[in-house]
């Protein structure tokens, strides 16, 4: 008698977790992040290739040490997992680094998810809000040498191409003065709920782009025209990384947002 697909998915995840737990115990005394980060990473290394047939164009170019800003298109709730998958492929010799993604606040407060988002140092963001708090927290982390991930579209995109972006991403990139890496995701699952994509088999392809050089803008005032120009540049490079026409990129200002000089 065939087993229910959802039951099989849960059973598979339990098996992955058991294997991952053994690896965590073996590496408990290594120079590594907290045990919960190891557990999440080990589960992911088994779970993603099997569930999503995860493939990438190359090893992720994120630095082993020091800060970097990662920008990506946003298709699904599973997107952060896809980006986190292989930026330490020389593991176990290379330490696991979390990427603190700006994440919708309601997801960070869901029972069962809260611990995970805290472990991977997610930065909660109010939907549609103009509060600069999350941006300033992201800036503080970058200045402290951490990895930060941002989805400039601001929400999950259910159609082809890229949604419009706001100048907040440019403000962060210019103030932090760290390498900016574009990542484009193809084929991440899109379902009616926030949970279904996690057990929906798919074929995901990840394209890691080259870092974007913003050195020409570092000494310029963070004026509205400059922020708009840099936002367009970032989104055009993201589009090109995914094989899209950069001419289709749109940049808008969020109503009530702060785009004035933030010196």
Short mmCIF file of C-alpha atoms in Angstrom, two decimals:
data_model
loop_
_atom_site.label_atom_id
_atom_site.label_comp_id
_atom_site.label_asym_id
_atom_site.label_seq_id
_atom_site.Cartn_x
_atom_site.Cartn_y
_atom_site.Cartn_z
CA UNK A 1 0.00 0.00 0.00
CA UNK A 2 1.56 3.34 -1.08
CA UNK A 3 2.44 5.75 1.69
CA UNK A 4 1.10 9.27 1.76
CA UNK A 5 3.59 11.69 0.08
CA UNK A 6 3.45 14.15 2.97
CA UNK A 7 4.14 11.36 5.48
CA UNK A 8 7.11 10.27 3.38
CA UNK A 9 8.40 13.83 3.32
CA UNK A 10 8.20 14.08 7.11
CA UNK A 11 9.83 10.66 7.52
CA UNK A 12 12.64 11.70 5.19
CA UNK A 13 13.25 14.91 7.11
CA UNK A 14 13.42 12.96 10.37
CA UNK A 15 16.03 10.67 8.84
CA UNK A 16 18.02 13.69 7.62
CA UNK A 17 17.88 15.23 11.06
CA UNK A 18 19.13 12.02 12.68
CA UNK A 19 22.10 11.83 10.34
CA UNK A 20 22.81 15.52 10.82
CA UNK A 21 22.70 15.12 14.60
CA UNK A 22 25.44 12.50 14.43
CA UNK A 23 27.60 14.84 12.38
CA UNK A 24 26.96 17.64 14.84
CA UNK A 25 28.10 15.49 17.76
CA UNK A 26 31.27 14.53 15.89
CA UNK A 27 32.05 18.18 15.25
CA UNK A 28 30.94 19.54 18.60
CA UNK A 29 34.44 20.44 19.71
CA UNK A 30 35.58 21.95 16.43
CA UNK A 31 36.00 25.69 16.00
CA UNK A 32 32.46 26.17 14.67
CA UNK A 33 29.19 28.04 15.28
CA UNK A 34 26.66 26.96 17.87
CA UNK A 35 25.28 23.43 17.69
CA UNK A 36 21.93 24.58 16.29
CA UNK A 37 23.64 26.20 13.29
CA UNK A 38 25.58 23.00 12.66
CA UNK A 39 22.38 20.99 12.85
CA UNK A 40 20.59 23.26 10.37
CA UNK A 41 23.53 23.22 8.00
CA UNK A 42 23.95 19.45 8.09
CA UNK A 43 20.25 18.88 7.47
CA UNK A 44 20.35 21.34 4.59
CA UNK A 45 23.34 19.65 2.93
CA UNK A 46 21.31 16.43 2.65
CA UNK A 47 17.81 17.85 2.29
CA UNK A 48 18.30 20.37 -0.54
CA UNK A 49 19.96 18.12 -3.14
CA UNK A 50 17.35 15.40 -2.63
CA UNK A 51 14.22 17.53 -2.37
CA UNK A 52 15.15 20.30 -4.80
CA UNK A 53 17.88 18.74 -7.01
CA UNK A 54 19.94 21.79 -6.08
CA UNK A 55 22.59 22.83 -8.59
CA UNK A 56 24.75 25.94 -8.95
CA UNK A 57 26.96 27.42 -11.64
CA UNK A 58 29.96 27.36 -9.27
CA UNK A 59 31.02 27.59 -5.66
CA UNK A 60 29.64 30.61 -3.90
CA UNK A 61 32.15 33.48 -3.95
CA UNK A 62 31.24 34.84 -0.50
CA UNK A 63 34.32 35.51 1.64
CA UNK A 64 35.40 33.11 4.36
CA UNK A 65 36.15 36.07 6.59
CA UNK A 66 34.94 39.66 6.61
CA UNK A 67 31.69 41.31 5.62
CA UNK A 68 29.67 40.99 2.43
CA UNK A 69 26.19 41.97 1.28
CA UNK A 70 24.26 39.31 -0.66
CA UNK A 71 21.35 40.40 -2.88
CA UNK A 72 18.98 37.98 -4.61
CA UNK A 73 15.64 37.69 -6.37
CA UNK A 74 12.81 36.37 -4.23
CA UNK A 75 10.54 33.59 -5.49
CA UNK A 76 9.81 31.40 -2.48
CA UNK A 77 10.07 31.04 1.32
CA UNK A 78 12.89 28.53 0.77
CA UNK A 79 15.15 31.07 -0.98
CA UNK A 80 17.51 31.74 1.97
CA UNK A 81 18.25 27.99 2.20
CA UNK A 82 19.23 27.88 -1.46
CA UNK A 83 21.68 30.75 -1.07
CA UNK A 84 23.21 29.33 2.13
CA UNK A 85 23.82 25.92 0.59
CA UNK A 86 27.43 25.96 -0.64
CA UNK A 87 29.32 29.05 0.42
CA UNK A 88 31.59 26.76 2.43
CA UNK A 89 32.04 23.82 0.06
CA UNK A 90 35.54 23.19 1.38
CA UNK A 91 33.80 22.07 4.61
CA UNK A 92 34.85 20.71 7.06
CA UNK A 93 38.07 22.72 6.77
CA UNK A 94 36.12 25.94 6.24
CA UNK A 95 33.92 27.26 9.00
CA UNK A 96 30.17 27.61 8.52
CA UNK A 97 29.01 31.22 8.40
CA UNK A 98 25.39 32.26 8.74
CA UNK A 99 23.88 34.86 6.43
CA UNK A 100 21.58 37.17 8.36
CA UNK A 101 18.67 37.72 5.97
CA UNK A 102 16.20 40.56 6.37
CA UNK A 103 13.01 38.58 6.98
CA UNK A 104 9.33 39.50 7.39
CA UNK A 105 8.69 39.90 11.11
CA UNK A 106 5.64 37.63 11.20
CA UNK A 107 7.74 34.66 10.04
CA UNK A 108 10.35 35.34 12.69
CA UNK A 109 7.65 35.03 15.35
CA UNK A 110 6.01 31.78 14.20
CA UNK A 111 6.19 28.98 16.79
CA UNK A 112 8.85 26.49 15.74
CA UNK A 113 10.34 28.91 13.24
CA UNK A 114 11.40 31.49 15.82
CA UNK A 115 14.33 29.39 17.05
CA UNK A 116 15.57 28.80 13.51
CA UNK A 117 15.43 32.46 12.52
CA UNK A 118 17.29 33.38 15.70
CA UNK A 119 19.94 30.72 15.08
CA UNK A 120 20.65 32.07 11.60
CA UNK A 121 20.50 35.66 12.88
CA UNK A 122 17.58 36.82 10.73
CA UNK A 123 16.74 40.52 10.91
CA UNK A 124 12.96 41.01 11.40
CA UNK A 125 11.33 43.60 9.13
CA UNK A 126 7.81 45.03 9.30
CA UNK A 127 5.99 44.65 5.98
CA UNK A 128 5.46 47.96 4.23
CA UNK A 129 7.07 49.85 7.09
CA UNK A 130 9.41 52.85 6.82
CA UNK A 131 11.32 52.06 10.02
CA UNK A 132 15.07 52.35 9.41
CA UNK A 133 15.80 50.07 12.38
CA UNK A 134 16.32 46.85 10.35
CA UNK A 135 18.52 48.68 7.82
CA UNK A 136 20.64 50.13 10.60
CA UNK A 137 20.94 46.70 12.24
CA UNK A 138 22.05 45.26 8.89
CA UNK A 139 24.60 48.08 8.58
CA UNK A 140 25.90 47.44 12.10
CA UNK A 141 26.40 43.76 11.30
CA UNK A 142 28.22 44.52 8.06
CA UNK A 143 30.48 46.95 9.87
CA UNK A 144 31.12 44.14 12.36
CA UNK A 145 32.33 41.83 9.59
CA UNK A 146 29.22 39.67 9.15
CA UNK A 147 27.32 38.40 6.10
CA UNK A 148 23.92 39.98 5.43
CA UNK A 149 21.36 38.91 2.84
CA UNK A 150 18.68 41.13 1.28
CA UNK A 151 15.89 40.51 -1.21
CA UNK A 152 15.61 43.95 -2.86
CA UNK A 153 12.19 43.15 -4.36
CA UNK A 154 10.84 43.28 -0.82
CA UNK A 155 8.35 40.44 -1.26
CA UNK A 156 7.92 37.11 -3.03
CA UNK A 157 7.64 37.54 -6.78
CA UNK A 158 5.13 35.21 -8.42
CA UNK A 159 5.71 36.36 -11.99
CA UNK A 160 8.59 36.38 -14.46
CA UNK A 161 11.28 39.03 -14.25
CA UNK A 162 12.06 41.21 -11.25
CA UNK A 163 9.77 43.40 -9.18
CA UNK A 164 10.70 47.02 -8.65
CA UNK A 165 13.27 47.81 -5.96
CA UNK A 166 13.57 50.75 -3.56
CA UNK A 167 16.71 52.81 -2.79
CA UNK A 168 17.10 51.26 0.66
CA UNK A 169 19.40 48.61 -0.80
CA UNK A 170 21.65 51.31 -2.25
CA UNK A 171 21.78 53.16 1.08
CA UNK A 172 22.94 49.98 2.82
CA UNK A 173 25.50 49.07 0.16
CA UNK A 174 27.03 52.56 0.06
CA UNK A 175 27.15 53.05 3.80
CA UNK A 176 28.64 49.61 4.49
CA UNK A 177 31.26 49.80 1.72
CA UNK A 178 31.53 46.02 1.51
CA UNK A 179 31.49 43.63 -1.47
CA UNK A 180 28.00 43.13 -2.95
CA UNK A 181 27.29 39.70 -4.45
CA UNK A 182 24.28 39.10 -6.73
CA UNK A 183 22.62 35.68 -6.63
CA UNK A 184 19.82 34.60 -8.95
CA UNK A 185 17.46 31.74 -8.10
CA UNK A 186 15.67 29.68 -10.74
CA UNK A 187 12.88 27.20 -10.04
CA UNK A 188 12.33 27.54 -6.31
CA UNK A 189 8.84 26.17 -5.56
CA UNK A 190 5.85 28.49 -5.33
CA UNK A 191 2.74 27.17 -3.58
CA UNK A 192 -0.33 28.61 -1.90
CA UNK A 193 1.04 28.40 1.65
CA UNK A 194 4.30 29.33 3.31
CA UNK A 195 4.90 25.71 4.37
CA UNK A 196 4.15 23.75 1.18
CA UNK A 197 7.28 24.89 -0.71
CA UNK A 198 9.47 23.17 1.89
CA UNK A 199 8.19 19.73 0.86
CA UNK A 200 7.49 20.40 -2.83
CA UNK A 201 10.06 18.61 -5.02
CA UNK A 202 11.63 21.00 -7.54
CA UNK A 203 14.69 21.56 -9.66
CA UNK A 204 16.46 24.63 -8.33
CA UNK A 205 19.33 26.32 -10.13
CA UNK A 206 21.41 28.98 -8.43
CA UNK A 207 23.63 31.44 -10.28
CA UNK A 208 26.32 33.18 -8.25
CA UNK A 209 27.48 36.42 -9.85
CA UNK A 210 30.67 38.41 -9.53
CA UNK A 211 30.89 41.14 -6.84
CA UNK A 212 29.54 44.54 -7.88
CA UNK A 213 32.08 47.36 -7.77
CA UNK A 214 30.62 50.49 -6.13
CA UNK A 215 33.94 52.22 -5.46
CA UNK A 216 33.05 55.06 -7.84
CA UNK A 217 30.19 56.07 -5.52
CA UNK A 218 31.93 55.89 -2.14
CA UNK A 219 32.87 59.55 -1.90
CA UNK A 220 29.65 60.89 -3.39
CA UNK A 221 26.83 62.24 -1.17
CA UNK A 222 24.06 59.74 -0.48
CA UNK A 223 21.58 61.96 -2.30
CA UNK A 224 18.31 60.73 -3.78
CA UNK A 225 19.60 60.69 -7.39
CA UNK A 226 22.71 58.77 -6.36
CA UNK A 227 20.70 56.21 -4.40
CA UNK A 228 18.36 55.72 -7.35
CA UNK A 229 21.30 55.32 -9.72
CA UNK A 230 23.02 52.75 -7.50
CA UNK A 231 19.78 50.84 -6.94
CA UNK A 232 19.32 50.59 -10.69
CA UNK A 233 22.91 49.40 -11.09
CA UNK A 234 22.49 46.71 -8.44
CA UNK A 235 19.22 45.46 -9.91
CA UNK A 236 20.59 45.47 -13.45
CA UNK A 237 23.51 43.34 -12.33
CA UNK A 238 21.11 41.00 -10.52
CA UNK A 239 18.98 40.73 -13.66
CA UNK A 240 22.04 40.05 -15.83
CA UNK A 241 23.16 37.34 -13.39
CA UNK A 242 19.85 35.58 -13.99
CA UNK A 243 19.97 35.99 -17.75
CA UNK A 244 17.27 38.69 -17.80
CA UNK A 245 17.25 41.88 -19.83
CA UNK A 246 18.61 44.65 -17.54
CA UNK A 247 16.43 47.14 -19.42
CA UNK A 248 13.36 45.66 -17.71
CA UNK A 249 14.54 46.75 -14.24
CA UNK A 250 12.38 49.29 -12.41
CA UNK A 251 13.34 51.40 -9.41
CA UNK A 252 10.78 53.17 -7.25
CA UNK A 253 10.80 55.17 -4.05
CA UNK A 254 8.87 53.76 -1.14
CA UNK A 255 6.27 56.25 0.01
CA UNK A 256 7.34 57.70 3.31
CA UNK A 257 10.79 56.10 3.06
CA UNK A 258 13.95 57.98 3.93
CA UNK A 259 16.20 58.56 0.94
CA UNK A 260 17.81 61.78 2.07
CA UNK A 261 21.48 62.18 2.76
CA UNK A 262 22.21 59.89 5.71
CA UNK A 263 25.75 61.10 6.40
#
